Tab-separated table of N, CA and C in Angstrom:
chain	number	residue	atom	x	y	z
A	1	UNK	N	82.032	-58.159	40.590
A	1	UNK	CA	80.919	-57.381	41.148
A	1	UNK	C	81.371	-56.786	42.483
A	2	UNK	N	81.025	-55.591	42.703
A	2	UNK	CA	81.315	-54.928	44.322
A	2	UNK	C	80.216	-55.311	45.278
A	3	UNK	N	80.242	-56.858	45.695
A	3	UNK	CA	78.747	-56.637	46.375
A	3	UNK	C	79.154	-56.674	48.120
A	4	UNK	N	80.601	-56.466	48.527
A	4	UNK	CA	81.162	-56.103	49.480
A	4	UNK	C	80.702	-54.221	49.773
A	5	UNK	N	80.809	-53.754	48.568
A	5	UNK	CA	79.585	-51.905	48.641
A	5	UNK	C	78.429	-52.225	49.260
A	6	UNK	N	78.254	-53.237	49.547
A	6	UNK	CA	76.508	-53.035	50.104
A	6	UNK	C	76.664	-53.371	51.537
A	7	UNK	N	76.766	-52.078	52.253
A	7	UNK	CA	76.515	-52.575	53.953
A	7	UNK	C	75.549	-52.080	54.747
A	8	UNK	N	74.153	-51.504	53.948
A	8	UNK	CA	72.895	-51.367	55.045
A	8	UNK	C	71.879	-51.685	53.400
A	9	UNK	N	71.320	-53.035	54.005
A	9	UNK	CA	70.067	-53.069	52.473
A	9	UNK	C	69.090	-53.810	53.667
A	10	UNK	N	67.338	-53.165	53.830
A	10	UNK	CA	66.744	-53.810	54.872
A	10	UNK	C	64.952	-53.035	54.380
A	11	UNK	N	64.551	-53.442	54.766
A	11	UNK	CA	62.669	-53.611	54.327
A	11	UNK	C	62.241	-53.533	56.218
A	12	UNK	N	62.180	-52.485	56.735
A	12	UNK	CA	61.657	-52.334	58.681
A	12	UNK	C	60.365	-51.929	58.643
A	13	UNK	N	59.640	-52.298	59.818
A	13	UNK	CA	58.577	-51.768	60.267
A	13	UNK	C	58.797	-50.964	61.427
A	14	UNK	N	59.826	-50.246	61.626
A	14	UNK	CA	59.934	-49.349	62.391
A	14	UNK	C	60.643	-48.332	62.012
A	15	UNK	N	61.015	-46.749	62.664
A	15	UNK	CA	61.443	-46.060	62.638
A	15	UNK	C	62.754	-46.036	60.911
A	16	UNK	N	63.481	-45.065	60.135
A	16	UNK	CA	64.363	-45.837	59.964
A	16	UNK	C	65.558	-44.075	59.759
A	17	UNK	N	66.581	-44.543	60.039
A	17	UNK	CA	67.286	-43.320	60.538
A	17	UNK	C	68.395	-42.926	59.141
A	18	UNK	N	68.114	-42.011	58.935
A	18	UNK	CA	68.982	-40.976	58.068
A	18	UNK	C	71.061	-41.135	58.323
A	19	UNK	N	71.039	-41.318	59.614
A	19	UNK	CA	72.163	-41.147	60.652
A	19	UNK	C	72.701	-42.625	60.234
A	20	UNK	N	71.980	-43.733	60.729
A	20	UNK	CA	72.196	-45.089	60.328
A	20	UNK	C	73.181	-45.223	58.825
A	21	UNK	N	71.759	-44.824	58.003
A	21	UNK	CA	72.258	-44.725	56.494
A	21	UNK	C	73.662	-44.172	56.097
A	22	UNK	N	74.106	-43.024	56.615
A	22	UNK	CA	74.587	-42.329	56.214
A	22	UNK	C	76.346	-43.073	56.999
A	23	UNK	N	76.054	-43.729	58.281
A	23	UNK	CA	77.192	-43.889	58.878
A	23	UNK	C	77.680	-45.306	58.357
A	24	UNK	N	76.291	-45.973	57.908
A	24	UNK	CA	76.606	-47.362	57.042
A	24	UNK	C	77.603	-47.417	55.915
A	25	UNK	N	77.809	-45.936	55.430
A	25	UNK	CA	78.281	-45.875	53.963
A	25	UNK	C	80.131	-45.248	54.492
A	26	UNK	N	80.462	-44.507	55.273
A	26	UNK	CA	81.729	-44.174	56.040
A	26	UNK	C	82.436	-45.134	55.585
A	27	UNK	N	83.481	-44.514	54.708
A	27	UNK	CA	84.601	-44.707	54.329
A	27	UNK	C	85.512	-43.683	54.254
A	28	UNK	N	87.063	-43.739	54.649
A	28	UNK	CA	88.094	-43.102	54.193
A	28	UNK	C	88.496	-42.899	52.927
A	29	UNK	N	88.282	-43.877	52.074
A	29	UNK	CA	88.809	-43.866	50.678
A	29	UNK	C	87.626	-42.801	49.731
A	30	UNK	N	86.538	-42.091	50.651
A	30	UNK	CA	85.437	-41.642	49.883
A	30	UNK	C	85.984	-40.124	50.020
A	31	UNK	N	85.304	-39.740	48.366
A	31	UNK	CA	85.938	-38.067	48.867
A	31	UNK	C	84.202	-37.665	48.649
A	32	UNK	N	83.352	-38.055	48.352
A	32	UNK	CA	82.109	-37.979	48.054
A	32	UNK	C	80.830	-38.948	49.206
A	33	UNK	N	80.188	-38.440	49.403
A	33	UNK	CA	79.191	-38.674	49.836
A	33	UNK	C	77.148	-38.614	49.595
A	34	UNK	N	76.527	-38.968	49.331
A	34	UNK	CA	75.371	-38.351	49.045
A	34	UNK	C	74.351	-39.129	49.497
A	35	UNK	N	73.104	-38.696	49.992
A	35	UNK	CA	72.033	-39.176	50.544
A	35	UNK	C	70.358	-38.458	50.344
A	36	UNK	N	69.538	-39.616	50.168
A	36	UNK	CA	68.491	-39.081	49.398
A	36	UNK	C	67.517	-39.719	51.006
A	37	UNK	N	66.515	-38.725	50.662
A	37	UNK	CA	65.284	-39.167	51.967
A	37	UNK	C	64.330	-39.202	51.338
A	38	UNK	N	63.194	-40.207	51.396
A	38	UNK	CA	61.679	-39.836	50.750
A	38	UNK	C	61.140	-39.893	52.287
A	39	UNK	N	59.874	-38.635	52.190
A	39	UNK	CA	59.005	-38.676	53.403
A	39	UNK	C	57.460	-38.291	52.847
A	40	UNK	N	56.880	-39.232	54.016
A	40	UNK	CA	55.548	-39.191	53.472
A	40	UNK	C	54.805	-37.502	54.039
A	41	UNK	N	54.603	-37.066	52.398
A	41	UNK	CA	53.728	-35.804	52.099
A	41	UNK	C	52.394	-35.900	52.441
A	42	UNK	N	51.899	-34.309	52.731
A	42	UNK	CA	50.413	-34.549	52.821
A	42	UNK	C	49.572	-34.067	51.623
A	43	UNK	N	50.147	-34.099	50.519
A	43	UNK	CA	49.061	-33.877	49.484
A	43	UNK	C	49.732	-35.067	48.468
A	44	UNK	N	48.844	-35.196	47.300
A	44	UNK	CA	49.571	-35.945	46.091
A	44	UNK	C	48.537	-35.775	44.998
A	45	UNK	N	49.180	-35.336	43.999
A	45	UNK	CA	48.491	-34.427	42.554
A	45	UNK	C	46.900	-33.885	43.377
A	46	UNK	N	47.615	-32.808	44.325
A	46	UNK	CA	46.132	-31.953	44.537
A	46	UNK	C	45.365	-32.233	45.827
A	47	UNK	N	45.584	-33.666	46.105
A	47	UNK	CA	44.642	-33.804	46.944
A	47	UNK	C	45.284	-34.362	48.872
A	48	UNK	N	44.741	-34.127	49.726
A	48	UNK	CA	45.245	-34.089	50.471
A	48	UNK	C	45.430	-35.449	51.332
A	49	UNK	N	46.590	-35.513	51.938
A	49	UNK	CA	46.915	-37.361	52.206
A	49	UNK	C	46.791	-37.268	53.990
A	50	UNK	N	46.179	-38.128	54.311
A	50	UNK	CA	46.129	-38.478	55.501
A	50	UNK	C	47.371	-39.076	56.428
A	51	UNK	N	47.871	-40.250	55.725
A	51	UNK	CA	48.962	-41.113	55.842
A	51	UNK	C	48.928	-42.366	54.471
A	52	UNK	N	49.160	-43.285	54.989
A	52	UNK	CA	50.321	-44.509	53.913
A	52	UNK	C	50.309	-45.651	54.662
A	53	UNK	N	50.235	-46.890	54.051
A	53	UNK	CA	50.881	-47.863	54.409
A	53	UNK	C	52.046	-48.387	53.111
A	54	UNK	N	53.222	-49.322	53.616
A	54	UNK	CA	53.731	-49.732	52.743
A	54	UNK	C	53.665	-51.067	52.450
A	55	UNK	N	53.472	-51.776	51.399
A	55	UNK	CA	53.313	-53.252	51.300
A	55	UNK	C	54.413	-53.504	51.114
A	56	UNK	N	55.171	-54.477	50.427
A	56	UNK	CA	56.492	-55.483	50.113
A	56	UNK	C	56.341	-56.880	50.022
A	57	UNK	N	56.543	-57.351	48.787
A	57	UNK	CA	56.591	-58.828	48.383
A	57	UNK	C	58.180	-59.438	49.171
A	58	UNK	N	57.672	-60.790	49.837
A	58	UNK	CA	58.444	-61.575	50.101
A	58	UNK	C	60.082	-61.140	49.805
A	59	UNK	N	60.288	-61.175	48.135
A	59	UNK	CA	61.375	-60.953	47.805
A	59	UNK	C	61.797	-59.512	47.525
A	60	UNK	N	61.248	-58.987	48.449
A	60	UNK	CA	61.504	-57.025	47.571
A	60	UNK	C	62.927	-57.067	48.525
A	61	UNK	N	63.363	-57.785	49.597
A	61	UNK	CA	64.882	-57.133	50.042
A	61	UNK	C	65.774	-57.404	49.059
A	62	UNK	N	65.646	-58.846	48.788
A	62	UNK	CA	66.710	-59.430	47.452
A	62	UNK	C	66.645	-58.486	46.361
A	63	UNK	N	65.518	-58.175	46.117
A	63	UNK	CA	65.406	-57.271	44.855
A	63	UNK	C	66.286	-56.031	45.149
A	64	UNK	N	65.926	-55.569	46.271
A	64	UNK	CA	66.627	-54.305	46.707
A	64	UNK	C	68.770	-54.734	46.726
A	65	UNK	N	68.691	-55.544	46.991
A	65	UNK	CA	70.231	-55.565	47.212
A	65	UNK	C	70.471	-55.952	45.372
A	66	UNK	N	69.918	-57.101	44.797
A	66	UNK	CA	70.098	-56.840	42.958
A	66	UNK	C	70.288	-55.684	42.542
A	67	UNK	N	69.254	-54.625	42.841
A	67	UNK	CA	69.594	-53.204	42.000
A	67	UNK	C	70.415	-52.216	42.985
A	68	UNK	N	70.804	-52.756	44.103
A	68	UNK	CA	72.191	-52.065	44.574
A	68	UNK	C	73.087	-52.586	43.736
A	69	UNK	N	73.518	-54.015	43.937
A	69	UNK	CA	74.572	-54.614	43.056
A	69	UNK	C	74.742	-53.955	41.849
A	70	UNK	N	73.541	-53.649	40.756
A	70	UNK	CA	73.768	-53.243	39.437
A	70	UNK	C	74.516	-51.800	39.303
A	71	UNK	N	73.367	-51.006	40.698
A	71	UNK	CA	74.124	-49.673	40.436
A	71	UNK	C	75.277	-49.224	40.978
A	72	UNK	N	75.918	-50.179	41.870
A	72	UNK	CA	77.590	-49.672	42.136
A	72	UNK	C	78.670	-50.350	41.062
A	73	UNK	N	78.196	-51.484	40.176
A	73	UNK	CA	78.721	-51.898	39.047
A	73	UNK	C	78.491	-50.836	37.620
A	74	UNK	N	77.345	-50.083	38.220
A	74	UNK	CA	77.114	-49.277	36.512
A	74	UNK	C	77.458	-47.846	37.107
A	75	UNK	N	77.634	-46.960	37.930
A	75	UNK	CA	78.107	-46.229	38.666
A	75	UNK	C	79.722	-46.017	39.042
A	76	UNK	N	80.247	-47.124	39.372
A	76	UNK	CA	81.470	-47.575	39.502
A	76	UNK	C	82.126	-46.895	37.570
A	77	UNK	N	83.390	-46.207	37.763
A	77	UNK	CA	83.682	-46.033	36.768
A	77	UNK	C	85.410	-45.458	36.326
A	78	UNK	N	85.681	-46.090	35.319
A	78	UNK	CA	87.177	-45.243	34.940
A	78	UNK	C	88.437	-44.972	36.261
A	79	UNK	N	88.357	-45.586	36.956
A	79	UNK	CA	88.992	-45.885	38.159
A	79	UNK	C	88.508	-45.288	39.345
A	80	UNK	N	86.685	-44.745	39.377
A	80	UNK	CA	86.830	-43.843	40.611
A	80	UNK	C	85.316	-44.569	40.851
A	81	UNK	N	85.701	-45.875	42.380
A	81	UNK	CA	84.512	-46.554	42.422
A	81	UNK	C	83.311	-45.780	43.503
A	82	UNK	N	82.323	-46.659	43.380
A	82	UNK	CA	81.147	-46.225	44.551
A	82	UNK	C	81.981	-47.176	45.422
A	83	UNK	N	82.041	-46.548	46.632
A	83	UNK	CA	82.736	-47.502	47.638
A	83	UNK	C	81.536	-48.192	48.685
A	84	UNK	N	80.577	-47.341	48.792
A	84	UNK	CA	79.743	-48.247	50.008
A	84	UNK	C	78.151	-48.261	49.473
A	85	UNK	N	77.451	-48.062	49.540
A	85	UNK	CA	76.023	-47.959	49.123
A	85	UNK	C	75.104	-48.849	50.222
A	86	UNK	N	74.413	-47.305	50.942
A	86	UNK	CA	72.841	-48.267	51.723
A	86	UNK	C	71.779	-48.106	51.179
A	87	UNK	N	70.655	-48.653	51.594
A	87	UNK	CA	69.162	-48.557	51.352
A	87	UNK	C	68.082	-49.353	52.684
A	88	UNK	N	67.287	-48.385	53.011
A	88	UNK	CA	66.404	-48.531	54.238
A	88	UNK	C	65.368	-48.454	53.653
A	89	UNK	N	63.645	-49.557	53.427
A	89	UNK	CA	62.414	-48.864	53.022
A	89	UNK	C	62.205	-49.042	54.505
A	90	UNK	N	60.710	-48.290	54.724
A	90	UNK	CA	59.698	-48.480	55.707
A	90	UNK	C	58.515	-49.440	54.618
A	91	UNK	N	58.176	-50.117	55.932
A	91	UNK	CA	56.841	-51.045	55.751
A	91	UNK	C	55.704	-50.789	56.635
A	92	UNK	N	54.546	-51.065	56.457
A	92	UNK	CA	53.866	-50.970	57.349
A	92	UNK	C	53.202	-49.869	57.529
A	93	UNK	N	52.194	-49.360	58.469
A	93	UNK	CA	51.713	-47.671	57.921
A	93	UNK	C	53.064	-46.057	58.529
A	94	UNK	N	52.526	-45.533	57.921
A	94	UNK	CA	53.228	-44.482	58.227
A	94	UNK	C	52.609	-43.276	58.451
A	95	UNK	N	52.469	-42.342	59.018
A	95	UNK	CA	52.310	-40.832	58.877
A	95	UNK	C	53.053	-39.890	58.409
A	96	UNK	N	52.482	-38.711	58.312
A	96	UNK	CA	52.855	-37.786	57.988
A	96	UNK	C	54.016	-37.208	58.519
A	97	UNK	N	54.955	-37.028	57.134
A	97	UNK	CA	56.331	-36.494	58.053
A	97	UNK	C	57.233	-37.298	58.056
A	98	UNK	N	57.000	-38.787	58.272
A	98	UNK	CA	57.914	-40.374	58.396
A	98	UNK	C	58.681	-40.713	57.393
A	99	UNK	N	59.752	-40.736	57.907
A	99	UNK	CA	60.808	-41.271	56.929
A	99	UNK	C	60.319	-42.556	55.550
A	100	UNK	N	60.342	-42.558	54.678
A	100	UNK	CA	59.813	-43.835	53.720
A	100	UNK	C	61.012	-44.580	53.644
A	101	UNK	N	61.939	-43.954	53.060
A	101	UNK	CA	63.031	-44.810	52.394
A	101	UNK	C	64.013	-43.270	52.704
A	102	UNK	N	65.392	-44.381	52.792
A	102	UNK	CA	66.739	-43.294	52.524
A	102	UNK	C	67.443	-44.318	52.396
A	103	UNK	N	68.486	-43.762	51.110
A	103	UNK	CA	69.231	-44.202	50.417
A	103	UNK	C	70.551	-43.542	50.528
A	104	UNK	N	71.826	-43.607	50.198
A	104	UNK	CA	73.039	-43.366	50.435
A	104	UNK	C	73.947	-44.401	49.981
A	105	UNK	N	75.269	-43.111	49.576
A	105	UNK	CA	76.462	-43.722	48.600
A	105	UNK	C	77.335	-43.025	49.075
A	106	UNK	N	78.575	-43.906	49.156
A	106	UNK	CA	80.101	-42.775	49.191
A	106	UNK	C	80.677	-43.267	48.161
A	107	UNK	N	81.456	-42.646	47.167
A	107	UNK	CA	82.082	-43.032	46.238
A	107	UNK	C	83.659	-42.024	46.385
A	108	UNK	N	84.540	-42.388	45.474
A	108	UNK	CA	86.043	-41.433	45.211
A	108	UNK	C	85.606	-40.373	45.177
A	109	UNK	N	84.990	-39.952	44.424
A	109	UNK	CA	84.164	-38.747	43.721
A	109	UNK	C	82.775	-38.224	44.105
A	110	UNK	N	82.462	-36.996	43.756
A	110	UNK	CA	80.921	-36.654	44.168
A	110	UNK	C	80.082	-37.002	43.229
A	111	UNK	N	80.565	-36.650	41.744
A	111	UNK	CA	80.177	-37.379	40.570
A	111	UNK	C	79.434	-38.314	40.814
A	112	UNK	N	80.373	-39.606	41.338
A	112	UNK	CA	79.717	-41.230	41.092
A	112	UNK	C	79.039	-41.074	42.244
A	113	UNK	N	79.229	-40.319	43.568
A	113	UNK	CA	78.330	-40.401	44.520
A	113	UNK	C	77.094	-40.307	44.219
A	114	UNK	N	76.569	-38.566	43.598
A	114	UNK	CA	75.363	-38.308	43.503
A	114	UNK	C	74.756	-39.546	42.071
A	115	UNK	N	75.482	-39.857	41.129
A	115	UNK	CA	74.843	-40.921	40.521
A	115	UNK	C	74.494	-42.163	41.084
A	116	UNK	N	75.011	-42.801	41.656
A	116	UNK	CA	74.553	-43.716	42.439
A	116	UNK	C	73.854	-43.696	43.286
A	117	UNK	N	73.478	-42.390	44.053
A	117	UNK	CA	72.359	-42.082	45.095
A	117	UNK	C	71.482	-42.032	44.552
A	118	UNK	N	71.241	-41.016	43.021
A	118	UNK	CA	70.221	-40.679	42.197
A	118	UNK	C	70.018	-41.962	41.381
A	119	UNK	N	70.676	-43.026	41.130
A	119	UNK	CA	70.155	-44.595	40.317
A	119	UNK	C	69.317	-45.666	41.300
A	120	UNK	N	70.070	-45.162	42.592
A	120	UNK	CA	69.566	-46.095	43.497
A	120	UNK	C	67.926	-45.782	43.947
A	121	UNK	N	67.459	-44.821	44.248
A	121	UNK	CA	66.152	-44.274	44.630
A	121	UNK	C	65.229	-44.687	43.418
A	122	UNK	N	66.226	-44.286	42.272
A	122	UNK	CA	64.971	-44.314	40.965
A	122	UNK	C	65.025	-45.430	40.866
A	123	UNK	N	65.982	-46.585	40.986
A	123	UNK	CA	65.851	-48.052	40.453
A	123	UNK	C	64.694	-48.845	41.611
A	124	UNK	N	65.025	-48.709	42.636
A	124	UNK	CA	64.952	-49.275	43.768
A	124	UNK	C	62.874	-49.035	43.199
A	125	UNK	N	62.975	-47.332	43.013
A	125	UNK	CA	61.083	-47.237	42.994
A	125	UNK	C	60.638	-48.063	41.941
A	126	UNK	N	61.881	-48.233	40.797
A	126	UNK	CA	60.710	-48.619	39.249
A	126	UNK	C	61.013	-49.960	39.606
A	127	UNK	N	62.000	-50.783	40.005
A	127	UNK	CA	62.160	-52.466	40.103
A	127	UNK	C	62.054	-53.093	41.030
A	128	UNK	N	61.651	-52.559	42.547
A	128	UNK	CA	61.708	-53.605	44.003
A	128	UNK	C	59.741	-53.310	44.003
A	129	UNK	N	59.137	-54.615	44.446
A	129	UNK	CA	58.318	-54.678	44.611
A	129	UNK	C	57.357	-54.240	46.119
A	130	UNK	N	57.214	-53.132	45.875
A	130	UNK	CA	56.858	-52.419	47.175
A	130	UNK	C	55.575	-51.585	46.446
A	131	UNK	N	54.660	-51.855	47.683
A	131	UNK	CA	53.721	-50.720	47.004
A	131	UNK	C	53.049	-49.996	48.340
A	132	UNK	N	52.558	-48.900	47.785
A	132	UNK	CA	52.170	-47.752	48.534
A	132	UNK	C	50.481	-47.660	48.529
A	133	UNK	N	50.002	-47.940	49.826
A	133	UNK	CA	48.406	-47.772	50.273
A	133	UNK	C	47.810	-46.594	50.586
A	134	UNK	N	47.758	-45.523	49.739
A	134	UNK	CA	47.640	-44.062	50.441
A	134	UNK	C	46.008	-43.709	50.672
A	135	UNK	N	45.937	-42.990	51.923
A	135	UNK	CA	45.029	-42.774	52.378
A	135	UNK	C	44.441	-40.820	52.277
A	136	UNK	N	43.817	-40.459	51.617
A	136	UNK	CA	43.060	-39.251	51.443
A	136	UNK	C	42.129	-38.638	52.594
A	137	UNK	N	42.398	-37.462	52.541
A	137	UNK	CA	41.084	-36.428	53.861
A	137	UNK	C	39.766	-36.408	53.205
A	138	UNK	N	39.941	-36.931	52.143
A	138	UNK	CA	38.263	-37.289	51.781
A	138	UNK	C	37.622	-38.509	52.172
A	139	UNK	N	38.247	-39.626	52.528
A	139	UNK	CA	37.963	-40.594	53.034
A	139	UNK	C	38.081	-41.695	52.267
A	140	UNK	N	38.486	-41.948	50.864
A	140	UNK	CA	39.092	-42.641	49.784
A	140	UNK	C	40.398	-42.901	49.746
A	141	UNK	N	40.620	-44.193	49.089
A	141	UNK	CA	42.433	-44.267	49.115
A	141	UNK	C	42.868	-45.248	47.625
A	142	UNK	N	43.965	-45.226	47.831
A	142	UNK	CA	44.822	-45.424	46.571
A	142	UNK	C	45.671	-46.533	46.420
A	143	UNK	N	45.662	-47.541	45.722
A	143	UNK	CA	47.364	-48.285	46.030
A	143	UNK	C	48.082	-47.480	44.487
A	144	UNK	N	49.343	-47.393	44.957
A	144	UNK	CA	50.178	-46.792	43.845
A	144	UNK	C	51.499	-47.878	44.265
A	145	UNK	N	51.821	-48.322	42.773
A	145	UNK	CA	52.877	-48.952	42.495
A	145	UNK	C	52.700	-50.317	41.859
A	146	UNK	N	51.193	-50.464	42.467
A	146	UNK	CA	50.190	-52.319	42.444
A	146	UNK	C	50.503	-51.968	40.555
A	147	UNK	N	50.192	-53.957	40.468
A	147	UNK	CA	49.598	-53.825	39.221
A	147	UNK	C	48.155	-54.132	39.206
């Protein structure tokens, strides 16, 4: 397993930086790089969002570093590995504009880069237990992600 690739995996209630992410993943051996940002929008299917809070179960960091582990092992390929892989959520409320999550990979290749950037965001949303409290300009709100 490459679980030496994982050098920024963290669940903050503060700020969380693009710059961080991106310098976490710096390697020489990378000819590829790629980095994904989610930020909290002000509408969602139509209607208009105020802000967010983020929840997180106990174990959502572990979870988060598991589906790093998987995706620089299933990413990793034919001799041209993911060499570093981060992941930053935000917790706690957020506004408009605020960084949520950023994710980042350097791999040999741009190939395995952008796949592993693009496995990591999508895995990280459908399997780490985090959920989203969104708040509406109508004065109603939402959890998305809950069961």
């Amino acid at each position: 397993m490459h679980v030496e690739a994982i050098t920024l995996v963290g669940l903050r209630d503060t700020p969380i930086s693009v710059d961080e992410a991106v310098s976490a993943v710096a390697d020489p051996r990378a000819g590829g790089t790629a980095f994904f940002v989610g930020t909290v929008r002000d509408h969602d299917h139509g209607r208009g969002v105020t802000g967010l809070a983020y929840s997180a179960h106990p174990t959502a960091e572990a979870e988060m570093r598991r589906v790093m582990e998987k995706v620089v092992a299933d990413t990793s390929r034919d001799g041209r590995p993911v060499w570093r892989v981060a992941a930053l959520h935000r917790v706690g409320d957020l506004e408009i504009g605020d960084n949520a999550v950023v994710v980042a990979a350097a791999a040999a290749h741009r190939a395995e880069a952008f796949d592993a950037c693009r496995r990591l965001i999508d895995d990280i949303k459908a399997e780490v237990p985090i959920w989203k409290h969104q708040r509406f300009t109508e004065g109603d709100a939402e959890w998305v992600g809950a069961c």
